[in-house]
């Protein structure tokens, strides 16, 4: 059976238009022929294949001209979702790298910038001439960032200059960014604000986080901000409290749910390819009942996840954005992803722990996706709060 149709069991892609499928087909060809052959070696070395970055940008995928009547209207949410799915089905680091700009940074600008700022920056975000990253997490504050955020912003009296001090951790894509969207607490009113800090500004130091066992290709930075000066013009004028940051997270969690779904497709397809190719006891692995049961479970997880993200995206297209919706999607798709990649690794046997069969990479990378953009527990608590009206984050 054709692997692509096997993993889209209920034809979710049938919801796309012909033009959208054409653009995504361009991406699929590029990933198959150019990116896929590179990822095993780069993963092992813990480096990103930057030679694919510009060709990927040149595919014009963020707001493709043919889907947006030459950028006069935005592409549909489902297109964006399937673009993330397609990237993650090949590699989670490539999906995360692209989404750092197309999801995280773009969302920071879309939600946080004033209309005038958006007019200036958004076209550059879309064509990648202004590359940025989302710098929220800190060394001492991950899940409790809302209340704990400790990076400070001080406005120099009588000037339009702000001075930032603090540290950020895990920031994906920072090494190749032009600017870092840094979230800091204004010492004057105690509220969280956001600033576009040039990566090379005096006082900014980036250190690579080494020895990762997941998303090894993705480069994550530990960032130190020591008396970094930025102007009021580079502050995102619509970010005036953590409530505005939460609005960004709502959109970004949906993107990660699509990543968790794409990873399942990649792992399932690699596993299916393997078990229909290898024989034991004189017959194909795929012919054994116990292997088929695992294939069916993987497909069930993947199909449930796809149905979930498609419906979530349709709701968001209608303007329904609730914290609990994207939290539920991120939580559930990640839970199913963890089982799917483990089953994929299992049916591939010993070869499932080498980078040659692909499932090992998906299996390892899934652990990072499981934890970023809100851990399982934090997303469950967001859903629990909506269900009961009681916040259970502390005690
Ligand atoms: C590969 C990778 C890329 C990332 N990229 C970015 C990025 O680009 N930008 C950015 O800002 N951040 C990024 N992050 C950070 C990510 O969002 C955080 O790792 C995540 O929010 C969890 O924070 P933490 O790792 O500090 O875990 P902690 O908050 O220390 O949590 C540890 C454990 O305790 C649990 N826990 C915490 N509080 C509670 C509670 N109240 N009740 C029950 N359990 C609880 C958690 O669920 C988790 O299991 C990235 C992380 C990774 C791993």
Short mmCIF file of C-alpha atoms and ligand atoms in Angstrom, two decimals:
data_model
loop_
_atom_site.label_atom_id
_atom_site.label_comp_id
_atom_site.label_asym_id
_atom_site.label_seq_id
_atom_site.Cartn_x
_atom_site.Cartn_y
_atom_site.Cartn_z
CA UNK A 1 0.00 0.00 0.00
CA UNK A 2 1.18 3.56 -0.80
CA UNK A 3 2.65 4.93 2.45
CA UNK A 4 1.15 8.40 2.09
CA UNK A 5 -2.38 7.11 1.68
CA UNK A 6 -1.83 4.60 4.48
CA UNK A 7 -1.00 7.35 6.95
CA UNK A 8 -3.88 9.61 5.86
CA UNK A 9 -6.48 6.89 6.38
CA UNK A 10 -9.58 9.10 6.30
CA UNK A 11 -8.25 11.42 3.59
CA UNK A 12 -7.81 14.54 5.74
CA UNK A 13 -5.81 16.03 2.88
CA UNK A 14 -9.02 15.87 0.88
CA UNK A 15 -9.96 19.03 2.79
CA UNK A 16 -7.20 20.92 0.99
CA UNK A 17 -7.69 22.71 -2.32
CA UNK A 18 -5.83 21.58 -5.43
CA UNK A 19 -3.57 24.64 -5.22
CA UNK A 20 -2.75 23.93 -1.58
CA UNK A 21 -1.92 20.34 -2.45
CA UNK A 22 0.32 21.55 -5.25
CA UNK A 23 2.35 23.78 -2.92
CA UNK A 24 2.61 21.02 -0.33
CA UNK A 25 3.68 18.61 -3.06
CA UNK A 26 6.56 20.98 -3.84
CA UNK A 27 7.57 20.82 -0.20
CA UNK A 28 7.25 17.02 -0.08
CA UNK A 29 9.50 16.60 -3.14
CA UNK A 30 12.11 18.92 -1.65
CA UNK A 31 12.07 17.10 1.68
CA UNK A 32 12.28 13.66 0.07
CA UNK A 33 15.07 14.46 -2.36
CA UNK A 34 17.14 17.15 -0.61
CA UNK A 35 16.53 17.04 3.14
CA UNK A 36 15.90 13.41 3.99
CA UNK A 37 19.25 12.09 2.75
CA UNK A 38 21.06 14.52 5.08
CA UNK A 39 19.27 14.19 8.38
CA UNK A 40 20.82 11.01 9.80
CA UNK A 41 24.40 12.29 9.64
CA UNK A 42 23.57 15.79 10.86
CA UNK A 43 21.53 14.36 13.73
CA UNK A 44 24.47 12.23 14.79
CA UNK A 45 26.83 15.22 14.68
CA UNK A 46 24.35 17.45 16.53
CA UNK A 47 24.44 20.09 13.79
CA UNK A 48 21.76 21.67 11.62
CA UNK A 49 22.00 21.26 7.81
CA UNK A 50 22.02 24.97 7.08
CA UNK A 51 22.48 24.29 3.37
CA UNK A 52 18.76 23.43 3.21
CA UNK A 53 17.64 26.61 4.98
CA UNK A 54 17.73 28.99 1.99
CA UNK A 55 16.24 26.49 -0.51
CA UNK A 56 13.45 25.87 2.01
CA UNK A 57 12.83 29.62 2.32
CA UNK A 58 12.92 29.92 -1.49
CA UNK A 59 9.97 27.50 -1.72
CA UNK A 60 7.86 30.45 -0.49
CA UNK A 61 5.79 28.35 1.88
CA UNK A 62 4.81 30.79 4.60
CA UNK A 63 2.25 32.77 2.58
CA UNK A 64 2.68 31.31 -0.92
CA UNK A 65 1.88 33.77 -3.72
CA UNK A 66 -0.50 31.33 -5.43
CA UNK A 67 -2.57 30.75 -2.28
CA UNK A 68 -2.80 34.35 -1.21
CA UNK A 69 -3.49 36.18 -4.48
CA UNK A 70 0.02 37.61 -4.24
CA UNK A 71 -0.16 38.20 -0.50
CA UNK A 72 -3.39 40.16 -0.51
CA UNK A 73 -5.03 37.65 1.85
CA UNK A 74 -3.61 35.02 4.23
CA UNK A 75 -3.37 31.32 3.37
CA UNK A 76 -5.86 29.07 5.15
CA UNK A 77 -5.17 27.60 8.57
CA UNK A 78 -5.44 24.06 7.22
CA UNK A 79 -2.71 24.79 4.71
CA UNK A 80 -0.45 26.05 7.51
CA UNK A 81 -1.26 22.95 9.56
CA UNK A 82 -0.47 20.52 6.77
CA UNK A 83 2.77 22.39 6.01
CA UNK A 84 3.89 21.75 9.58
CA UNK A 85 2.69 18.13 9.33
CA UNK A 86 4.69 17.60 6.15
CA UNK A 87 7.87 19.04 7.67
CA UNK A 88 7.55 16.98 10.85
CA UNK A 89 6.82 13.80 8.92
CA UNK A 90 10.36 14.15 7.51
CA UNK A 91 12.13 15.52 10.55
CA UNK A 92 11.11 17.14 13.83
CA UNK A 93 14.15 19.46 13.95
CA UNK A 94 13.44 20.83 10.47
CA UNK A 95 9.79 21.33 11.47
CA UNK A 96 10.86 23.09 14.68
CA UNK A 97 13.41 25.24 12.84
CA UNK A 98 10.83 26.42 10.28
CA UNK A 99 8.14 26.88 12.91
CA UNK A 100 10.45 29.01 15.07
CA UNK A 101 10.03 31.68 12.37
CA UNK A 102 6.65 30.82 10.79
CA UNK A 103 4.95 30.01 14.09
CA UNK A 104 6.67 31.41 17.19
CA UNK A 105 8.25 34.60 15.90
CA UNK A 106 5.48 35.39 13.48
CA UNK A 107 2.91 34.93 16.24
CA UNK A 108 4.90 37.25 18.51
CA UNK A 109 4.68 39.93 15.82
CA UNK A 110 1.08 39.19 14.84
CA UNK A 111 -0.20 39.35 18.41
CA UNK A 112 2.34 41.68 19.99
CA UNK A 113 3.14 44.37 17.43
CA UNK A 114 1.12 47.54 16.90
CA UNK A 115 -0.46 48.06 13.47
CA UNK A 116 2.39 50.35 12.39
CA UNK A 117 5.02 47.89 13.63
CA UNK A 118 3.24 45.05 11.85
CA UNK A 119 3.21 46.96 8.58
CA UNK A 120 6.93 47.42 8.82
CA UNK A 121 7.95 43.98 10.10
CA UNK A 122 5.44 41.42 8.87
CA UNK A 123 6.50 41.38 5.19
CA UNK A 124 10.09 40.82 6.33
CA UNK A 125 8.99 38.04 8.66
CA UNK A 126 7.12 36.31 5.85
CA UNK A 127 10.04 36.43 3.42
CA UNK A 128 12.59 35.65 6.18
CA UNK A 129 14.57 38.87 5.69
CA UNK A 130 13.90 39.51 9.38
CA UNK A 131 14.60 36.24 11.19
CA UNK A 132 13.55 36.01 14.80
CA UNK A 133 13.04 33.68 17.72
CA UNK A 134 10.82 33.52 20.77
CA UNK A 135 12.76 33.98 24.01
CA UNK A 136 10.47 33.30 26.93
CA UNK A 137 11.79 30.35 28.98
CA UNK A 138 14.49 31.03 31.59
CA UNK A 139 17.03 28.84 33.36
CA UNK A 140 15.04 28.97 36.60
CA UNK A 141 11.54 29.33 35.15
CA UNK A 142 9.92 26.96 32.66
CA UNK A 143 6.39 25.87 33.57
CA UNK A 144 6.00 28.72 36.07
CA UNK A 145 7.17 31.42 33.68
CA UNK A 146 3.93 33.43 33.97
CA UNK A 147 4.52 34.34 37.60
CA UNK A 148 8.23 33.59 37.76
CA UNK A 149 9.67 35.48 34.78
CA UNK A 150 12.75 37.14 36.23
CA UNK A 151 14.41 38.97 33.31
CA UNK A 152 14.03 42.67 33.99
CA UNK A 153 13.37 45.70 31.79
CA UNK A 154 14.17 49.18 33.15
CA UNK A 155 13.26 52.32 31.27
CA UNK A 156 15.93 54.95 31.64
CA UNK A 157 14.18 58.01 33.06
CA UNK A 158 13.43 60.67 30.49
CA UNK A 159 14.70 58.60 27.51
CA UNK A 160 13.25 56.09 25.06
CA UNK A 161 15.85 53.49 26.09
CA UNK A 162 15.15 50.24 27.95
CA UNK A 163 17.84 48.18 29.69
CA UNK A 164 17.37 44.40 29.86
CA UNK A 165 19.06 42.04 32.33
CA UNK A 166 18.55 38.31 32.80
CA UNK A 167 18.87 34.97 31.04
CA UNK A 168 16.87 32.81 28.65
CA UNK A 169 17.15 29.10 28.04
CA UNK A 170 16.34 26.65 25.27
CA UNK A 171 15.81 29.30 22.64
CA UNK A 172 15.51 27.45 19.32
CA UNK A 173 17.10 28.96 16.21
CA UNK A 174 18.76 31.85 18.06
CA UNK A 175 22.16 31.43 16.41
CA UNK A 176 20.87 32.34 12.96
CA UNK A 177 18.29 34.93 14.06
CA UNK A 178 18.59 38.64 13.36
CA UNK A 179 16.53 39.49 16.43
CA UNK A 180 15.44 37.79 19.62
CA UNK A 181 11.89 38.51 20.84
CA UNK A 182 12.73 38.79 24.54
CA UNK A 183 10.08 38.81 27.25
CA UNK A 184 11.04 40.80 30.33
CA UNK A 185 9.32 42.16 33.43
CA UNK A 186 9.06 45.93 33.63
CA UNK A 187 10.43 46.86 37.06
CA UNK A 188 8.13 49.91 37.14
CA UNK A 189 4.76 48.16 36.87
CA UNK A 190 5.70 44.48 37.33
CA UNK A 191 4.12 43.56 33.95
CA UNK A 192 5.66 41.41 31.23
CA UNK A 193 6.71 43.32 28.09
CA UNK A 194 8.44 42.17 24.91
CA UNK A 195 11.39 43.59 22.96
CA UNK A 196 13.09 42.81 19.67
CA UNK A 197 16.73 42.58 20.65
CA UNK A 198 19.35 42.37 17.87
CA UNK A 199 21.23 39.11 18.35
CA UNK A 200 24.52 40.96 18.10
CA UNK A 201 23.61 43.79 20.49
CA UNK A 202 26.27 44.54 23.14
CA UNK A 203 25.53 42.53 26.29
CA UNK A 204 23.89 39.58 24.49
CA UNK A 205 25.75 36.26 24.83
CA UNK A 206 24.63 33.00 23.22
CA UNK A 207 25.86 29.57 24.26
CA UNK A 208 24.89 26.38 22.50
CA UNK A 209 23.17 23.75 24.65
CA UNK A 210 25.24 20.61 24.10
CA UNK A 211 24.73 16.89 24.80
CA UNK A 212 21.05 16.78 23.87
CA UNK A 213 19.48 13.37 23.26
CA UNK A 214 16.46 14.73 21.36
CA UNK A 215 16.14 17.18 18.47
CA UNK A 216 19.91 17.01 18.14
CA UNK A 217 19.88 18.91 14.84
CA UNK A 218 17.97 21.83 16.29
CA UNK A 219 20.34 24.36 17.84
CA UNK A 220 19.10 25.66 21.19
CA UNK A 221 20.70 28.57 22.98
CA UNK A 222 21.28 29.65 26.52
CA UNK A 223 21.15 33.44 26.30
CA UNK A 224 22.56 35.93 28.76
CA UNK A 225 21.37 39.55 28.70
CA UNK A 226 23.67 41.89 30.55
CA UNK A 227 22.65 45.54 30.47
CA UNK A 228 21.29 45.21 26.92
CA UNK A 229 19.94 48.50 25.58
CA UNK A 230 16.93 48.63 23.25
CA UNK A 231 14.72 51.49 22.21
CA UNK A 232 11.01 51.98 22.78
CA UNK A 233 10.54 51.60 19.00
CA UNK A 234 11.72 47.99 19.33
CA UNK A 235 9.26 47.14 22.08
CA UNK A 236 6.21 45.17 20.94
CA UNK A 237 3.59 47.75 21.75
CA UNK A 238 0.67 45.36 22.21
CA UNK A 239 2.35 43.25 24.89
CA UNK A 240 1.43 44.79 28.21
CA UNK A 241 1.01 41.78 30.51
CA UNK A 242 1.39 38.00 30.55
CA UNK A 243 -2.18 37.80 29.28
CA UNK A 244 -0.86 38.94 25.88
CA UNK A 245 1.84 36.27 25.99
CA UNK A 246 -0.81 33.64 26.76
CA UNK A 247 -2.63 34.68 23.56
CA UNK A 248 0.57 33.84 21.66
CA UNK A 249 0.98 30.47 23.38
CA UNK A 250 -2.58 29.53 22.42
CA UNK A 251 -1.69 29.75 18.73
CA UNK A 252 1.74 28.18 19.10
CA UNK A 253 0.45 25.11 20.93
CA UNK A 254 -1.74 24.27 17.95
CA UNK A 255 1.36 24.28 15.74
CA UNK A 256 3.08 21.85 18.09
CA UNK A 257 0.04 19.55 18.01
CA UNK A 258 0.54 19.43 14.22
CA UNK A 259 4.24 18.62 14.77
CA UNK A 260 3.32 15.78 17.14
CA UNK A 261 0.95 14.46 14.48
CA UNK A 262 3.52 14.71 11.66
CA UNK A 263 6.10 12.85 13.73
CA UNK A 264 3.63 10.00 14.10
CA UNK A 265 3.14 9.86 10.33
CA UNK A 266 6.91 9.73 9.75
CA UNK A 267 7.47 7.02 12.36
CA UNK A 268 4.49 4.95 11.21
CA UNK A 269 5.53 5.10 7.55
CA UNK A 270 9.12 4.13 8.36
CA UNK A 271 7.90 1.21 10.49
CA UNK A 272 5.45 0.01 7.84
CA UNK A 273 8.17 0.17 5.19
CA UNK A 274 10.46 -1.88 7.40
CA UNK A 275 8.02 -4.63 8.41
CA UNK A 276 6.92 -5.13 4.83
CA UNK A 277 10.54 -5.51 3.76
CA UNK A 278 12.11 -7.81 6.36
CA UNK A 279 11.46 -11.50 6.93
CA UNK A 280 11.78 -13.66 10.03
CA UNK A 281 10.69 -17.28 10.42
CA UNK A 282 10.39 -17.37 6.63
CA UNK A 283 7.71 -14.69 6.35
CA UNK A 284 7.37 -10.92 6.35
CA UNK A 285 7.33 -9.28 9.78
CA UNK A 286 4.17 -7.51 8.64
CA UNK A 287 2.47 -10.88 8.28
CA UNK A 288 2.56 -11.61 12.02
CA UNK A 289 -0.61 -10.89 14.00
CA UNK A 290 1.23 -9.21 16.87
CA UNK A 291 3.01 -6.85 14.47
CA UNK A 292 -0.24 -6.01 12.70
CA UNK A 293 -1.87 -5.13 16.01
CA UNK A 294 0.91 -2.60 16.63
CA UNK A 295 0.56 -1.17 13.13
CA UNK A 296 -3.17 -0.74 13.72
CA UNK A 297 -2.57 1.02 17.04
CA UNK A 298 -0.05 3.39 15.46
CA UNK A 299 -2.50 4.18 12.68
CA UNK A 300 -5.30 4.67 15.20
CA UNK A 301 -3.18 7.15 17.17
CA UNK A 302 -2.14 9.01 14.05
CA UNK A 303 -5.66 9.16 12.64
CA UNK A 304 -7.11 10.40 15.95
CA UNK A 305 -4.41 13.07 16.15
CA UNK A 306 -5.01 14.22 12.61
CA UNK A 307 -8.76 14.46 13.19
CA UNK A 308 -8.09 16.46 16.35
CA UNK A 309 -5.73 19.01 14.80
CA UNK A 310 -7.87 19.44 11.70
CA UNK A 311 -10.95 20.23 13.81
CA UNK A 312 -8.98 22.51 16.14
CA UNK A 313 -7.66 24.43 13.15
CA UNK A 314 -11.14 24.75 11.66
CA UNK A 315 -12.37 26.19 14.96
CA UNK A 316 -9.48 28.65 15.08
CA UNK A 317 -10.21 29.70 11.50
CA UNK A 318 -13.67 30.66 12.74
CA UNK A 319 -12.01 32.79 15.43
CA UNK A 320 -12.56 30.39 18.35
CA UNK A 321 -9.30 30.55 20.32
CA UNK A 322 -9.47 29.16 23.84
CA UNK A 323 -6.47 28.20 25.98
CA UNK A 324 -8.01 24.84 26.80
CA UNK A 325 -8.52 23.89 23.14
CA UNK A 326 -4.91 24.10 22.02
CA UNK A 327 -3.74 22.79 25.41
CA UNK A 328 -5.91 19.69 24.96
CA UNK A 329 -4.64 19.18 21.41
CA UNK A 330 -1.00 19.58 22.40
CA UNK A 331 -1.46 17.26 25.39
CA UNK A 332 -3.33 14.52 23.57
CA UNK A 333 -1.36 14.44 20.32
CA UNK A 334 1.89 14.34 22.32
CA UNK A 335 0.64 11.48 24.46
CA UNK A 336 -0.37 9.51 21.38
CA UNK A 337 2.91 10.44 19.68
CA UNK A 338 4.89 8.95 22.52
CA UNK A 339 3.10 5.63 22.14
CA UNK A 340 3.27 5.67 18.34
CA UNK A 341 7.03 6.26 18.15
CA UNK A 342 7.65 3.61 20.82
CA UNK A 343 5.61 1.06 18.86
CA UNK A 344 7.42 2.02 15.65
CA UNK A 345 10.77 1.55 17.33
CA UNK A 346 9.61 -1.77 18.75
CA UNK A 347 8.51 -3.38 15.47
CA UNK A 348 11.83 -2.47 13.88
CA UNK A 349 13.71 -4.48 16.53
CA UNK A 350 17.43 -3.86 17.03
CA UNK A 351 17.65 -1.75 13.90
CA UNK A 352 15.13 0.56 15.54
CA UNK A 353 17.91 2.07 17.61
CA UNK A 354 20.10 2.99 14.63
CA UNK A 355 19.67 6.16 12.61
CA UNK A 356 19.43 4.08 9.43
CA UNK A 357 15.77 3.13 9.84
CA UNK A 358 14.55 6.63 10.79
CA UNK A 359 12.31 5.45 13.61
CA UNK A 360 15.17 5.93 16.10
CA UNK A 361 15.33 9.65 15.24
CA UNK A 362 11.57 10.10 15.57
CA UNK A 363 11.61 8.11 18.82
CA UNK A 364 14.31 10.29 20.37
CA UNK A 365 13.01 13.62 19.03
CA UNK A 366 9.50 12.99 20.31
CA UNK A 367 10.76 13.48 23.87
CA UNK A 368 11.58 17.14 23.25
CA UNK A 369 8.25 17.78 21.57
CA UNK A 370 6.53 16.11 24.51
CA UNK A 371 8.04 18.72 26.85
CA UNK A 372 8.18 21.96 24.88
CA UNK A 373 5.33 24.42 24.43
CA UNK A 374 3.86 23.37 27.76
CA UNK A 375 4.54 19.97 29.31
CA UNK A 376 1.88 17.28 29.54
CA UNK A 377 1.07 18.29 33.11
CA UNK A 378 0.79 22.01 32.39
CA UNK A 379 -1.53 21.47 29.43
CA UNK A 380 -3.61 19.02 31.47
CA UNK A 381 -3.89 21.65 34.23
CA UNK A 382 -5.10 24.24 31.69
CA UNK A 383 -7.81 21.82 30.57
CA UNK A 384 -8.62 20.91 34.19
CA UNK A 385 -8.98 24.58 35.10
CA UNK A 386 -11.46 25.07 32.24
CA UNK A 387 -13.44 21.99 33.27
CA UNK A 388 -13.69 22.72 36.99
CA UNK A 389 -13.17 26.46 37.27
CA UNK A 390 -10.34 25.76 39.73
CA UNK A 391 -6.69 26.47 39.10
CA UNK A 392 -4.53 23.61 40.40
CA UNK A 393 -1.10 24.89 39.30
CA UNK A 394 0.11 25.41 42.86
CA UNK A 395 -0.17 23.37 46.12
C1 LIG B 1 14.07 21.34 22.47
C2 LIG B 1 13.41 22.46 23.18
C3 LIG B 1 13.14 23.64 22.50
C4 LIG B 1 12.56 24.74 23.16
N1 LIG B 1 12.39 25.92 22.51
C5 LIG B 1 12.00 27.01 23.19
C6 LIG B 1 11.94 28.29 22.56
O1 LIG B 1 12.25 28.43 21.37
N2 LIG B 1 11.56 29.37 23.29
C7 LIG B 1 11.21 29.27 24.62
O2 LIG B 1 10.88 30.29 25.22
N3 LIG B 1 11.25 28.06 25.24
C8 LIG B 1 11.63 26.94 24.57
N4 LIG B 1 11.68 25.71 25.20
C9 LIG B 1 11.35 25.63 26.62
C10 LIG B 1 10.12 24.79 26.93
O3 LIG B 1 8.96 25.50 26.61
C11 LIG B 1 10.20 24.37 28.42
O4 LIG B 1 11.19 23.34 28.46
C12 LIG B 1 8.90 23.88 28.96
O5 LIG B 1 8.00 24.93 29.12
C13 LIG B 1 9.07 23.18 30.33
O6 LIG B 1 9.84 23.92 31.20
P1 LIG B 1 11.09 23.25 31.94
O7 LIG B 1 11.85 22.48 30.95
O8 LIG B 1 11.77 24.30 32.71
O9 LIG B 1 10.45 22.16 32.94
P2 LIG B 1 9.93 22.42 34.43
O10 LIG B 1 8.98 23.55 34.45
O11 LIG B 1 11.08 22.46 35.36
O12 LIG B 1 9.10 21.09 34.69
C14 LIG B 1 9.71 19.84 35.08
C15 LIG B 1 8.58 18.84 35.33
O13 LIG B 1 7.74 19.30 36.41
C16 LIG B 1 6.38 19.34 35.99
N5 LIG B 1 5.66 20.43 36.64
C17 LIG B 1 6.02 21.74 36.71
N6 LIG B 1 5.08 22.45 37.36
C18 LIG B 1 4.09 21.58 37.68
C19 LIG B 1 2.82 21.69 38.35
N7 LIG B 1 2.37 22.87 38.78
N8 LIG B 1 2.08 20.58 38.51
C20 LIG B 1 2.51 19.39 38.02
N9 LIG B 1 3.68 19.21 37.40
C21 LIG B 1 4.45 20.28 37.21
C22 LIG B 1 6.46 19.54 34.48
O14 LIG B 1 5.25 19.13 33.85
C23 LIG B 1 7.65 18.66 34.13
O15 LIG B 1 7.24 17.32 34.02
C24 LIG B 1 12.21 24.61 24.53
C25 LIG B 1 12.46 23.39 25.19
C26 LIG B 1 13.05 22.33 24.54
C27 LIG B 1 13.32 21.06 25.31
#
